[in-house]
PDB file of C-alpha atoms and ligand atoms in Angstrom:
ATOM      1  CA  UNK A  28      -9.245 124.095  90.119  1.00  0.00           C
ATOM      2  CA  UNK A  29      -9.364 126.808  91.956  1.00  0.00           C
ATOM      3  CA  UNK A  30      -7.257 126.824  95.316  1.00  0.00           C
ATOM      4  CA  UNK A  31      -6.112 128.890  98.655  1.00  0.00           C
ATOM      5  CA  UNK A  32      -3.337 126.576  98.923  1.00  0.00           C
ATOM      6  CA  UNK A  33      -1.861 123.494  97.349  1.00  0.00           C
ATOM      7  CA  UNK A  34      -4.124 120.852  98.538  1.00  0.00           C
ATOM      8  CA  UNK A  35      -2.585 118.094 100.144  1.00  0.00           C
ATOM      9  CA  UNK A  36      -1.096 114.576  98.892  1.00  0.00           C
ATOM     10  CA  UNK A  37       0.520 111.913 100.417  1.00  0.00           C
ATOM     11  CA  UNK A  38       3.057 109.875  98.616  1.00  0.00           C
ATOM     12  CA  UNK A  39       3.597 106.064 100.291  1.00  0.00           C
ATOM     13  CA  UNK A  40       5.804 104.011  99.043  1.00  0.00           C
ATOM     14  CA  UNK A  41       9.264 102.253 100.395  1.00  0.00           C
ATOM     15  CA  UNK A  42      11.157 102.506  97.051  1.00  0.00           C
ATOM     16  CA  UNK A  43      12.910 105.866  97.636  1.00  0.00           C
ATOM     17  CA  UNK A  44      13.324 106.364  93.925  1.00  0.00           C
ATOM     18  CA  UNK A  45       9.298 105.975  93.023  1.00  0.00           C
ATOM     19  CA  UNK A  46       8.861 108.853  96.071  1.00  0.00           C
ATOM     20  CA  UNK A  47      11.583 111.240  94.639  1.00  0.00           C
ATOM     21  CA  UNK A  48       9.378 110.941  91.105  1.00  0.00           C
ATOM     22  CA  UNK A  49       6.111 111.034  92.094  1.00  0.00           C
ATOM     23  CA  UNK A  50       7.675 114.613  94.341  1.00  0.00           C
ATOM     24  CA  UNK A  51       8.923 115.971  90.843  1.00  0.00           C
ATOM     25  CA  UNK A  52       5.555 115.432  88.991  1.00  0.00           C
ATOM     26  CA  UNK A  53       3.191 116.952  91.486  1.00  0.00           C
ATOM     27  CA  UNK A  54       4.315 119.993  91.586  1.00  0.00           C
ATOM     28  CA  UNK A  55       0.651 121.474  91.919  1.00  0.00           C
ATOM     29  CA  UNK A  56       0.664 119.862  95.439  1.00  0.00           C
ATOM     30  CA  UNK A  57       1.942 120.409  98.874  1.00  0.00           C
ATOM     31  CA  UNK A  58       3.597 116.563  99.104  1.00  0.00           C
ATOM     32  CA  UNK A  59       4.284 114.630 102.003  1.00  0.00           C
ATOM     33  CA  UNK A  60       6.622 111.856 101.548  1.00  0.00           C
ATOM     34  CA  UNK A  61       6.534 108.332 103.978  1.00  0.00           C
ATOM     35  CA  UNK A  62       8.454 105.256 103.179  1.00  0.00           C
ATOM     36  CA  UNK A  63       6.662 102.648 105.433  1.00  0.00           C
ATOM     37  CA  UNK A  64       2.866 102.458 107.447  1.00  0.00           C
ATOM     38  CA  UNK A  65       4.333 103.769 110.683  1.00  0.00           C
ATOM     39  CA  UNK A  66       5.434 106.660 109.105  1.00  0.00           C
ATOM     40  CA  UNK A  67       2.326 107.555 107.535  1.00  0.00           C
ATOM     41  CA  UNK A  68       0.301 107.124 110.397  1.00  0.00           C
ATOM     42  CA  UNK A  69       3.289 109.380 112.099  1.00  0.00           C
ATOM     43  CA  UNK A  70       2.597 112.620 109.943  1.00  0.00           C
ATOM     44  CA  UNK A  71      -0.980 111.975 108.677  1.00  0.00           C
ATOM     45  CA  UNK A  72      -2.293 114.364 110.624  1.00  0.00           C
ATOM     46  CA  UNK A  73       0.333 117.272 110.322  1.00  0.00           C
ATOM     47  CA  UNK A  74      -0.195 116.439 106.331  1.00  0.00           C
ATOM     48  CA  UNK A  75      -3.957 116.368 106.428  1.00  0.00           C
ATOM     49  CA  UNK A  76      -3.888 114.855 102.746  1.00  0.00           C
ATOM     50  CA  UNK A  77      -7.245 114.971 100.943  1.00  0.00           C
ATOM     51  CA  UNK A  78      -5.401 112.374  98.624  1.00  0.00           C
ATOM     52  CA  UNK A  79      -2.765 109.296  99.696  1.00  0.00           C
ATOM     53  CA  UNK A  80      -0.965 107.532  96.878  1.00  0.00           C
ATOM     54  CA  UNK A  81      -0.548 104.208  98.420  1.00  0.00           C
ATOM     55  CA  UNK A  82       1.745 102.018  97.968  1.00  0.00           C
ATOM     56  CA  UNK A  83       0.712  97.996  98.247  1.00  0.00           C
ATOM     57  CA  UNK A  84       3.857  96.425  99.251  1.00  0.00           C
ATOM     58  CA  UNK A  85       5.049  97.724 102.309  1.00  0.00           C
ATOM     59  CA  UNK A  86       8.054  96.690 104.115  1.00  0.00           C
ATOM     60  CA  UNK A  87       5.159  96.796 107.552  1.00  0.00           C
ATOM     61  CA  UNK A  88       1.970  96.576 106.323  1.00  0.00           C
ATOM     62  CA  UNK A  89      -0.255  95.956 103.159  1.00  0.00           C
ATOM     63  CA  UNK A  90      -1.310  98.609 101.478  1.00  0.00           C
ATOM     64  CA  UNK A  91      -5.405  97.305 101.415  1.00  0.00           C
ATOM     65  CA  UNK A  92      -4.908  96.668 105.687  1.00  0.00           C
ATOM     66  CA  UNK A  93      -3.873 100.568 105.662  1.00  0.00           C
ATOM     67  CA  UNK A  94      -6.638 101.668 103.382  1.00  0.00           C
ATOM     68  CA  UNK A  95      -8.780  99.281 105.311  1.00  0.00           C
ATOM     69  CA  UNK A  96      -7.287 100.943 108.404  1.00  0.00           C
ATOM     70  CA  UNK A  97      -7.808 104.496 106.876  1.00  0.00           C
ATOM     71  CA  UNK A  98     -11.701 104.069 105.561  1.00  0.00           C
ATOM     72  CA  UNK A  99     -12.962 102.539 108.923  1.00  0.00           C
ATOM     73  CA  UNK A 100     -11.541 105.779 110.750  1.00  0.00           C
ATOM     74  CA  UNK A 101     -14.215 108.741 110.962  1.00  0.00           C
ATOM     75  CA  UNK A 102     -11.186 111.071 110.630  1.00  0.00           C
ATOM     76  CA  UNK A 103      -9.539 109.444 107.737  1.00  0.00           C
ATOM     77  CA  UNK A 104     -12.650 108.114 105.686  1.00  0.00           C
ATOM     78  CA  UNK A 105     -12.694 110.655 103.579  1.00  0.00           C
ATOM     79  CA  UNK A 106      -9.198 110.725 102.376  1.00  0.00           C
ATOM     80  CA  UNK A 107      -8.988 110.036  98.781  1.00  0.00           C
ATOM     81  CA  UNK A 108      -6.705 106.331  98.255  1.00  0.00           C
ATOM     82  CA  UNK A 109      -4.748 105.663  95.333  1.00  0.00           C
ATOM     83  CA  UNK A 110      -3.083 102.079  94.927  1.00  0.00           C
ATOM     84  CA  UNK A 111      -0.126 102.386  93.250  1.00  0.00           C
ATOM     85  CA  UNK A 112       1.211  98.979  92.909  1.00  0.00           C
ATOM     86  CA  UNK A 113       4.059  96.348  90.555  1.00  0.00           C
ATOM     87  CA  UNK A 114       1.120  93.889  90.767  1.00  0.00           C
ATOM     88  CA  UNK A 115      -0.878  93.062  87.920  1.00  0.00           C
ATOM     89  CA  UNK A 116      -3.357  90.736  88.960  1.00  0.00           C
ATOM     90  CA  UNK A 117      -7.378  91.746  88.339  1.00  0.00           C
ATOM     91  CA  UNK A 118      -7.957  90.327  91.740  1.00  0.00           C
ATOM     92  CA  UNK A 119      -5.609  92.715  93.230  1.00  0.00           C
ATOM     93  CA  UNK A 120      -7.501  95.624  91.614  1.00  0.00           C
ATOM     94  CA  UNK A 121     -10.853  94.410  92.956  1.00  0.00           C
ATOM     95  CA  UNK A 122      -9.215  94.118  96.325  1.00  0.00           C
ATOM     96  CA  UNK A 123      -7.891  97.350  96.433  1.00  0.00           C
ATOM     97  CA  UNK A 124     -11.394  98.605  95.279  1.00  0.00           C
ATOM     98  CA  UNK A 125     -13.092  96.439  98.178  1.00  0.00           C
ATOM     99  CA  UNK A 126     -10.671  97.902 100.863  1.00  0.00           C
ATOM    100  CA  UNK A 127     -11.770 101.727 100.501  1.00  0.00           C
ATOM    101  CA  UNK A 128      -9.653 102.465  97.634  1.00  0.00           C
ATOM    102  CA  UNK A 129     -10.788 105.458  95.240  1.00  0.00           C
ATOM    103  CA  UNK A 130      -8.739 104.456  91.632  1.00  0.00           C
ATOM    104  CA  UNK A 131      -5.762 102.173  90.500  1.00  0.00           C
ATOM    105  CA  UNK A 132      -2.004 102.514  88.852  1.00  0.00           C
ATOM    106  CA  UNK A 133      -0.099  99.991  87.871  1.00  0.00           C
ATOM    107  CA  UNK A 134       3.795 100.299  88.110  1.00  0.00           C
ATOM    108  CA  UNK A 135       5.479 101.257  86.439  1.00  0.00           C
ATOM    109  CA  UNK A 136       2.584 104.530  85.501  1.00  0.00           C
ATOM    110  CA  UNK A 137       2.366 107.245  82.905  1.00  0.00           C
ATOM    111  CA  UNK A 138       3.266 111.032  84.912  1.00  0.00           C
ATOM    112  CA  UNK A 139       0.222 112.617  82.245  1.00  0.00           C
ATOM    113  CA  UNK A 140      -2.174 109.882  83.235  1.00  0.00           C
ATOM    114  CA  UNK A 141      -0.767 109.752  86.754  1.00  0.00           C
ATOM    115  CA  UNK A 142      -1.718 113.387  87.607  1.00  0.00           C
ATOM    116  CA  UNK A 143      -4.643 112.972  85.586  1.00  0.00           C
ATOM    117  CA  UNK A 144      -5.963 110.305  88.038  1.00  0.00           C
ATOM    118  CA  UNK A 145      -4.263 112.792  91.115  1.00  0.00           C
ATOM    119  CA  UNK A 146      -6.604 115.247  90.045  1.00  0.00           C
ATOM    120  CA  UNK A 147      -9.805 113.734  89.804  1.00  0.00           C
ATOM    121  CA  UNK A 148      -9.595 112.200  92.774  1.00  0.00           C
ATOM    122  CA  UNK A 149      -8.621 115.388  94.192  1.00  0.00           C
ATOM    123  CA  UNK A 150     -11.865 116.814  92.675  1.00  0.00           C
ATOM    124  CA  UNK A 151     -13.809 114.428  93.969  1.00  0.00           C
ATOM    125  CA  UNK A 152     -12.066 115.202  97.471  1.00  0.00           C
ATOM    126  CA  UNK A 153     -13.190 118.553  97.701  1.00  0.00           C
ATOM    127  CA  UNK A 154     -16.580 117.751  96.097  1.00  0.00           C
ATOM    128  CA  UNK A 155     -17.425 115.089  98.857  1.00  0.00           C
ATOM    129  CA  UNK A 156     -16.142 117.649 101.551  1.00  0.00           C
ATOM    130  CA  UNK A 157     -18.642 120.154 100.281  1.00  0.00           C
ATOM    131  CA  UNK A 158     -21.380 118.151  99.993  1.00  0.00           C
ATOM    132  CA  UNK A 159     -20.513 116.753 103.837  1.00  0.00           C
ATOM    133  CA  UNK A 160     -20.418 119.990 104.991  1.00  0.00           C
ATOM    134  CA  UNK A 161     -23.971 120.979 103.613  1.00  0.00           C
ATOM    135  CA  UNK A 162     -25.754 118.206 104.933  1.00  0.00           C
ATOM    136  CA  UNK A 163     -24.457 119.119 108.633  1.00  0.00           C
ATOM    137  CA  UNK A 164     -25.143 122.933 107.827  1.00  0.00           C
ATOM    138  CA  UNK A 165     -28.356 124.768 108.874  1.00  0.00           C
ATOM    139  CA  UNK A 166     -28.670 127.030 105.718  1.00  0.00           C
ATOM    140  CA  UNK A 167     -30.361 129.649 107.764  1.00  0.00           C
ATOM    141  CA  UNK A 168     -28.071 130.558 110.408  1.00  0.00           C
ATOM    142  CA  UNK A 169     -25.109 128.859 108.834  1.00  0.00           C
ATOM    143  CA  UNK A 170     -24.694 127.039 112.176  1.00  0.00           C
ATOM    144  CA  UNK A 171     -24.701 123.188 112.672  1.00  0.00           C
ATOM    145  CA  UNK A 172     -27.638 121.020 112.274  1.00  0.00           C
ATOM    146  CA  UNK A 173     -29.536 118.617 114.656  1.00  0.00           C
ATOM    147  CA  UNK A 174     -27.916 116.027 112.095  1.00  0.00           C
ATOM    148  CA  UNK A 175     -24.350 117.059 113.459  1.00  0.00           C
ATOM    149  CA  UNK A 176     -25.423 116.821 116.649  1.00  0.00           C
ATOM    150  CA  UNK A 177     -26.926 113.301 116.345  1.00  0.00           C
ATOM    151  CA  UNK A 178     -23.020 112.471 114.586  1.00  0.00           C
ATOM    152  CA  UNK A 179     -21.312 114.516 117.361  1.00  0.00           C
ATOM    153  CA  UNK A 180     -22.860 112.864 120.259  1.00  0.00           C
ATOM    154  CA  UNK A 181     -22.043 109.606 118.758  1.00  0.00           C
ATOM    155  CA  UNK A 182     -18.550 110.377 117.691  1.00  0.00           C
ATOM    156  CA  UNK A 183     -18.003 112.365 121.072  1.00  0.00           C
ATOM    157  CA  UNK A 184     -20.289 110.137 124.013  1.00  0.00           C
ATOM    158  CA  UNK A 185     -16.959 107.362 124.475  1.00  0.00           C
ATOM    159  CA  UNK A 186     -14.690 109.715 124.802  1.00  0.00           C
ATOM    160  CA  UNK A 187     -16.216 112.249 127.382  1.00  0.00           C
ATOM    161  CA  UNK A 188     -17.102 108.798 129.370  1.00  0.00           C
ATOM    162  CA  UNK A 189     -13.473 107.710 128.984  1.00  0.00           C
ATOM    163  CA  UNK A 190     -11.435 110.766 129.280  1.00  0.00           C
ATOM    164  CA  UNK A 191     -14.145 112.202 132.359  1.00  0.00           C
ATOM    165  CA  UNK A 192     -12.791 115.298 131.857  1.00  0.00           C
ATOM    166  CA  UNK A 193     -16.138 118.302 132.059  1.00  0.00           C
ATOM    167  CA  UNK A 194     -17.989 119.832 129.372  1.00  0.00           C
ATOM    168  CA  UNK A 195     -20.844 121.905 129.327  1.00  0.00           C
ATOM    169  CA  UNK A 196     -24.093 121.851 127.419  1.00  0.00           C
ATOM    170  CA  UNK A 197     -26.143 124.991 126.959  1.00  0.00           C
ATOM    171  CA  UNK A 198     -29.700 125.088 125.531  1.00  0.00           C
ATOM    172  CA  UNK A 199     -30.979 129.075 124.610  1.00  0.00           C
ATOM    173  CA  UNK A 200     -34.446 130.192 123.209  1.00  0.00           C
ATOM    174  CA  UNK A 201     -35.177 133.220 122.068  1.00  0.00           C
ATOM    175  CA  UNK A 202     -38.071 134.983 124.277  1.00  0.00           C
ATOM    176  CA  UNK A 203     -41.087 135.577 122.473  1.00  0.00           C
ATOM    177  CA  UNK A 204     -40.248 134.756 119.097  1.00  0.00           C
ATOM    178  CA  UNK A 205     -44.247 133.784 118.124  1.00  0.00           C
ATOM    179  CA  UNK A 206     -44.771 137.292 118.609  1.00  0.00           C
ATOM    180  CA  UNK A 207     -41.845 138.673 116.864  1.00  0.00           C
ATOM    181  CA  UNK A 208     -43.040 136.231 113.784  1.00  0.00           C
ATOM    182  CA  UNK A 209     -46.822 137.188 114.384  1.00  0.00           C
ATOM    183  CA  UNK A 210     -46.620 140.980 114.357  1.00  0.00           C
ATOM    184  CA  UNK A 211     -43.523 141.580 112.134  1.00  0.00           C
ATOM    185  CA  UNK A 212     -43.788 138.837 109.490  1.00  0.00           C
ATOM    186  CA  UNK A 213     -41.638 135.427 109.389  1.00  0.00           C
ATOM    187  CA  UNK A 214     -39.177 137.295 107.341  1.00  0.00           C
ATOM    188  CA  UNK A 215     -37.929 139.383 110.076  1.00  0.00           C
ATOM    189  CA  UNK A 216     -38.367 136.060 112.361  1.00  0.00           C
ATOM    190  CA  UNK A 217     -35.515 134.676 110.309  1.00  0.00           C
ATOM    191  CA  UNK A 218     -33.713 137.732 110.354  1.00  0.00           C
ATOM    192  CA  UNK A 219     -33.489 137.339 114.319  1.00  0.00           C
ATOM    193  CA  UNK A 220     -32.625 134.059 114.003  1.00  0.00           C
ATOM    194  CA  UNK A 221     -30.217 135.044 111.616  1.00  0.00           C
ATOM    195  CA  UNK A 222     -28.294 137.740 114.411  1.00  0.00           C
ATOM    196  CA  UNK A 223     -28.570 135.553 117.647  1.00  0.00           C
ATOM    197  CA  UNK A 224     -26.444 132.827 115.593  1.00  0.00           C
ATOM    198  CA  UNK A 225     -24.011 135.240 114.519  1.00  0.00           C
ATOM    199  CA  UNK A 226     -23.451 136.480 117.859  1.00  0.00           C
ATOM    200  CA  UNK A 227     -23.502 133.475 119.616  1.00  0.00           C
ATOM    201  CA  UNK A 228     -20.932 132.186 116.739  1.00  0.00           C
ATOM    202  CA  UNK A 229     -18.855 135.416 117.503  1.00  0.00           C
ATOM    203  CA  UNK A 230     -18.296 134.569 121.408  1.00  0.00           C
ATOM    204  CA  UNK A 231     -17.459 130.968 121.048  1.00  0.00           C
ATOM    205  CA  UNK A 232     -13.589 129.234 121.050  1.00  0.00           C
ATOM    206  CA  UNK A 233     -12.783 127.342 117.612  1.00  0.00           C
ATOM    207  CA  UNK A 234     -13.645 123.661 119.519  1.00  0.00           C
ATOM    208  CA  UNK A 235     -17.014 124.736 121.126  1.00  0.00           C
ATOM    209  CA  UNK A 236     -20.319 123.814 118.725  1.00  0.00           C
ATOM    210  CA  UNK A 237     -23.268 125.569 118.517  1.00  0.00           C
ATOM    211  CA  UNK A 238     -25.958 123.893 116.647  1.00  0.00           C
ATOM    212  CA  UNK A 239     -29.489 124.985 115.502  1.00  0.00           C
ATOM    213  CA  UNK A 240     -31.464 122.589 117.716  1.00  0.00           C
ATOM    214  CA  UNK A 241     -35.115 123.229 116.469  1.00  0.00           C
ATOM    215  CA  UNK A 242     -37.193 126.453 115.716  1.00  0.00           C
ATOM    216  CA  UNK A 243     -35.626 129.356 117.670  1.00  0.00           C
ATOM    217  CA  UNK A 244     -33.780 126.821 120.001  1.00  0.00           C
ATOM    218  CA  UNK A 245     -30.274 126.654 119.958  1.00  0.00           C
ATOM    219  CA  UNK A 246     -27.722 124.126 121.903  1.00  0.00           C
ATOM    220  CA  UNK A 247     -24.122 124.939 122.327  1.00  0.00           C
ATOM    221  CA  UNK A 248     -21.259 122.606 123.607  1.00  0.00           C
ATOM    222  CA  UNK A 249     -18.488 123.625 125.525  1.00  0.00           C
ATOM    223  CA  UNK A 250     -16.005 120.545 125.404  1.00  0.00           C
ATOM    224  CA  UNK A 251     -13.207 120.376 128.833  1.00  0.00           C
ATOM    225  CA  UNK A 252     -15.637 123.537 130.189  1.00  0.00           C
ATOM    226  CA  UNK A 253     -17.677 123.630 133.613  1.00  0.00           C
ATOM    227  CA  UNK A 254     -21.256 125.544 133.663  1.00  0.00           C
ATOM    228  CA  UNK A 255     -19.416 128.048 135.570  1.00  0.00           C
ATOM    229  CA  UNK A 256     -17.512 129.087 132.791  1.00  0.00           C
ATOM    230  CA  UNK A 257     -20.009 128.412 130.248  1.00  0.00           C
ATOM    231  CA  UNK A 258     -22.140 130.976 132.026  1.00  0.00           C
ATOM    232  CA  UNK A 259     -19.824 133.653 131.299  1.00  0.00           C
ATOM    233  CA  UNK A 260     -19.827 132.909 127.478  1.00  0.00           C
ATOM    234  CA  UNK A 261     -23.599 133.084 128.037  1.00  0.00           C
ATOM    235  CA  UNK A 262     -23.590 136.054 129.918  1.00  0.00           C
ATOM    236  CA  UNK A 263     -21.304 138.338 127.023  1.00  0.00           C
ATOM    237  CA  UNK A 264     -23.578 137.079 124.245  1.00  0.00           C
ATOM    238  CA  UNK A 265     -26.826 138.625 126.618  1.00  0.00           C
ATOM    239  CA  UNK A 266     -25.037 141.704 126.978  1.00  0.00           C
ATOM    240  CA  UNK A 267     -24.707 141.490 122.843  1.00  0.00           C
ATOM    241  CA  UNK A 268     -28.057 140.810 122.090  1.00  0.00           C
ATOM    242  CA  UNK A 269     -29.453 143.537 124.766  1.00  0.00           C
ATOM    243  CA  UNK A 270     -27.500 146.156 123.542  1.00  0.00           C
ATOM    244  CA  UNK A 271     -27.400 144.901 119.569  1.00  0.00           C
ATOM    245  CA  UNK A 272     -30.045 147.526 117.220  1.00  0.00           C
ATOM    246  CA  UNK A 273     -31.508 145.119 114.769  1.00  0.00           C
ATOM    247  CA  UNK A 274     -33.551 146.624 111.884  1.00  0.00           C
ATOM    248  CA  UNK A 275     -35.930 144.998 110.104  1.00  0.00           C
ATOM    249  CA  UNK A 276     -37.479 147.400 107.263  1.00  0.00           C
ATOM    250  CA  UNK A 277     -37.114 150.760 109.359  1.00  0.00           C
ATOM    251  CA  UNK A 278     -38.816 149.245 112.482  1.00  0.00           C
ATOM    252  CA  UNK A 279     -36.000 148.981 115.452  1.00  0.00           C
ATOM    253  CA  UNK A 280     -36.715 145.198 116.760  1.00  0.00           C
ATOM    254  CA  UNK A 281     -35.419 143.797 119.793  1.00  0.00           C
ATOM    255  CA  UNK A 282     -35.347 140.446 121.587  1.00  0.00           C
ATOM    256  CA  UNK A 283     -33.926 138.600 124.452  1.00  0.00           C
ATOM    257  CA  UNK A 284     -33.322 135.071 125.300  1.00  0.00           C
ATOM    258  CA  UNK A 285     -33.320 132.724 128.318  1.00  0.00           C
ATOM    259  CA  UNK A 286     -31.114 129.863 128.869  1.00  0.00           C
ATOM    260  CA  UNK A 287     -30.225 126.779 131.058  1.00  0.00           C
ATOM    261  CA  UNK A 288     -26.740 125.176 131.683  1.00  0.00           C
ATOM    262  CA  UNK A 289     -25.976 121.865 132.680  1.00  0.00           C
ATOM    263  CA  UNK A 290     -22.038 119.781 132.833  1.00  0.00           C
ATOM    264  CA  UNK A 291     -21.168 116.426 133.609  1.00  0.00           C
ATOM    265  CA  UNK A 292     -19.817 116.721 136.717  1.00  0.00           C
ATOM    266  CA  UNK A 293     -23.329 117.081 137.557  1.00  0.00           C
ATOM    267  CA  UNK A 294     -24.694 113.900 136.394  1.00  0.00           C
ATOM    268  CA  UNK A 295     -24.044 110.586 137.032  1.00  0.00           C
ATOM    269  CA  UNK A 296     -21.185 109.481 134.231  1.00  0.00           C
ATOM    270  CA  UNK A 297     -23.405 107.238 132.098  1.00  0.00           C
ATOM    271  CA  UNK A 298     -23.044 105.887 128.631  1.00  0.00           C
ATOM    272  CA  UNK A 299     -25.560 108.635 127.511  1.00  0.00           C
ATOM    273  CA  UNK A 300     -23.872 111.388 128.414  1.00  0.00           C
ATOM    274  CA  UNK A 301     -25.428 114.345 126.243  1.00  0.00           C
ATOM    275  CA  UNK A 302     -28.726 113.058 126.494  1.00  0.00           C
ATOM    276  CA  UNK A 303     -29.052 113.732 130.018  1.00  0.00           C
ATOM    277  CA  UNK A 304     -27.172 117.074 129.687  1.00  0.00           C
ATOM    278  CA  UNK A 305     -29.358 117.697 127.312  1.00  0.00           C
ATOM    279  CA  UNK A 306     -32.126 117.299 129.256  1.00  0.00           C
ATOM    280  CA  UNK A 307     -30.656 118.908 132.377  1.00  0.00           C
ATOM    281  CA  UNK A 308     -29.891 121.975 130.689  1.00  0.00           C
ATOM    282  CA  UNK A 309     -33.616 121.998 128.735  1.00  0.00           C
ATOM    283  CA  UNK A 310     -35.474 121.381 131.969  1.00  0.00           C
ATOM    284  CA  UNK A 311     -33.438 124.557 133.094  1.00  0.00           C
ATOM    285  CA  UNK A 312     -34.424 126.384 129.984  1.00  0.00           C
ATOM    286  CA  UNK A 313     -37.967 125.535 131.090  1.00  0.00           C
ATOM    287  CA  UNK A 314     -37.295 127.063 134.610  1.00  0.00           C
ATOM    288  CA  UNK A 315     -35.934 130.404 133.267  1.00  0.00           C
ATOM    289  CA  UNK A 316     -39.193 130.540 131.086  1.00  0.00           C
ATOM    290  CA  UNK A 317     -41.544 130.221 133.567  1.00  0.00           C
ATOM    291  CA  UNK A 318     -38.946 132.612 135.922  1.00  0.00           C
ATOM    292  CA  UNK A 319     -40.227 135.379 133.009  1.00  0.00           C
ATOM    293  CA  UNK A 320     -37.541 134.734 130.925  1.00  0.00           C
ATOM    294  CA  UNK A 321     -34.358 136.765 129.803  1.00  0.00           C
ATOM    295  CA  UNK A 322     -31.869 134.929 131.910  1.00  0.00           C
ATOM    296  CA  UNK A 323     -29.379 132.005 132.694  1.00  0.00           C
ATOM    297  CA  UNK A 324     -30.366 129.066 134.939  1.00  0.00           C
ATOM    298  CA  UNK A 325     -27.302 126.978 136.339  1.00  0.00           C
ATOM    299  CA  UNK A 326     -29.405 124.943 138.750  1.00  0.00           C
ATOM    300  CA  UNK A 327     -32.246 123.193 139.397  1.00  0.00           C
ATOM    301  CA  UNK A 328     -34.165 124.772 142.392  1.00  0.00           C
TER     302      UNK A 328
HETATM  303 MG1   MG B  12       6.803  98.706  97.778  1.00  0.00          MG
END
């Protein structure tokens, strides 16, 4: 396989001696070691294993309650489990299967077969990762999909209620685009589309999402971020696209787009959130288009 790094694996176990072996065989992996629940749940996240071999007597918890534990969280369901486990019972096996658990080894285990098993469950890690990250991928502008948004607003909605802390939620639409599609071809359409995500991808922090919302719509979130603020992002990515040359087969093309900007301090804190920012900030976009376009509307009048 073909790595940056040594991907990640979590060894679990309370017999110190089983964690010092399993540390000497996989020496193709960054390991991190934890001798009881608490401790894994401790580093999990400094470890970020794609792969935890799981021990299923714990001196705190049971093994299937952790994988249990692990497969109902959104930021642990795809970690890889391996049981490794002194018990021989079939019913054991099926339970560990039942309780989110990806293979099987029975104490005491082969190292050849061991990091056999390690290995294609890393595979299958990394395969499942991929395949996660295309479905929430528009392949166009290589930006996020109106399925991510659906999973972010779900995922995201309790937490802005909860924590009331601001965000902002920007919707922008390029001006014109019909025309640039009618008179220069869809090709060069796409090619537009194509530039406006890369810039807008360019001015935005790690945490803040922009997604493709539809056609030549696109909705941004700035988590813990008044409109204020997100106006200034806004306002550098205008000054981008007015001053950006874009080519498309010798013919100079330019464009411009308007926006509109709402946060939640704005709106009455209830349990749908992004849907009404959502609609603030589209109703806004509406504004700005009817305003002849090529700007940033913050409020309503
Ligand atoms: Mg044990």
């Amino acid at each position: 396989m073909d790595y940056q790094e040594k991907p990640s694996v979590m060894v679990v176990d309370d017999e110190a001696s089983n964690v010092f072996l399993l540390k000497n065989i996989l020496t193709d992996y960054t390991v991190t070691c934890a001798f009881s629940a608490k401790e894994m749940f401790e580093n999990i996240d400094a470890a970020a294993p794609k792969v935890i071999i799981l021990d299923v007597m714990l001196p705190d918890q049971n093994g299937f309650d952790i994988a249990k534990k692990l497969s109902s969280d959104k930021r642990y369901s795809s970690i890889h489990i391996i049981f490794l486990t002194a018990k021989t019972e079939s019913t054991d096996v099926v339970s560990g299967f039942k309780h989110g658990g990806y293979d099987y080894i029975k104490k005491p285990f082969d190292e050849i077969e061991l990091l056999a098993r390690v290995e294609a469950a890393m595979k299958r890690a990394f395969e499942r990762e991929k395949l996660e990250s295309e479905v929430f991928i528009d392949p166009l502008t290589e930006l996020y999909n109106r399925r991510y948004l659906t999973d972010y607003i779900r995922s995201e909605s309790s937490r802005a209620l909860r924590s009331k802390e601001n965000f902002a939620v920007a919707m922008l639409d390029i001006d014109h685009f019909k025309s640039i599609n009618d008179n220069l071809g869809h090709p060069c359409g796409d090619h537009i589309l194509r530039e406006f995500a890369r810039i807008i991808a360019g001015e935005l922090r790690e945490y803040d999402v922009a997604i493709r919302y539809g056609g030549e719509e696109f909705l941004v979130v700035f988590p813990g971020e008044s409109k204020i603020n997100a106006v200034s992002v806004l306002e550098r990515i205008q000054d981008k696209v007015l001053s950006g040359s874009y080519i498309w087969e010798d013919t100079p093309v330019s464009f411009s787009f308007t926006a509109g900007i709402a946060d939640f301090m704005e709106i009455d804190h209830t349990s749908m959130p992004f849907e009404d920012l959502i609609n603030k900030a589209d109703h806004r976009l509406y504004h700005g288009k009817h305003d002849g376009r090529n700007c940033i509307v913050i409020n309503d009048d």
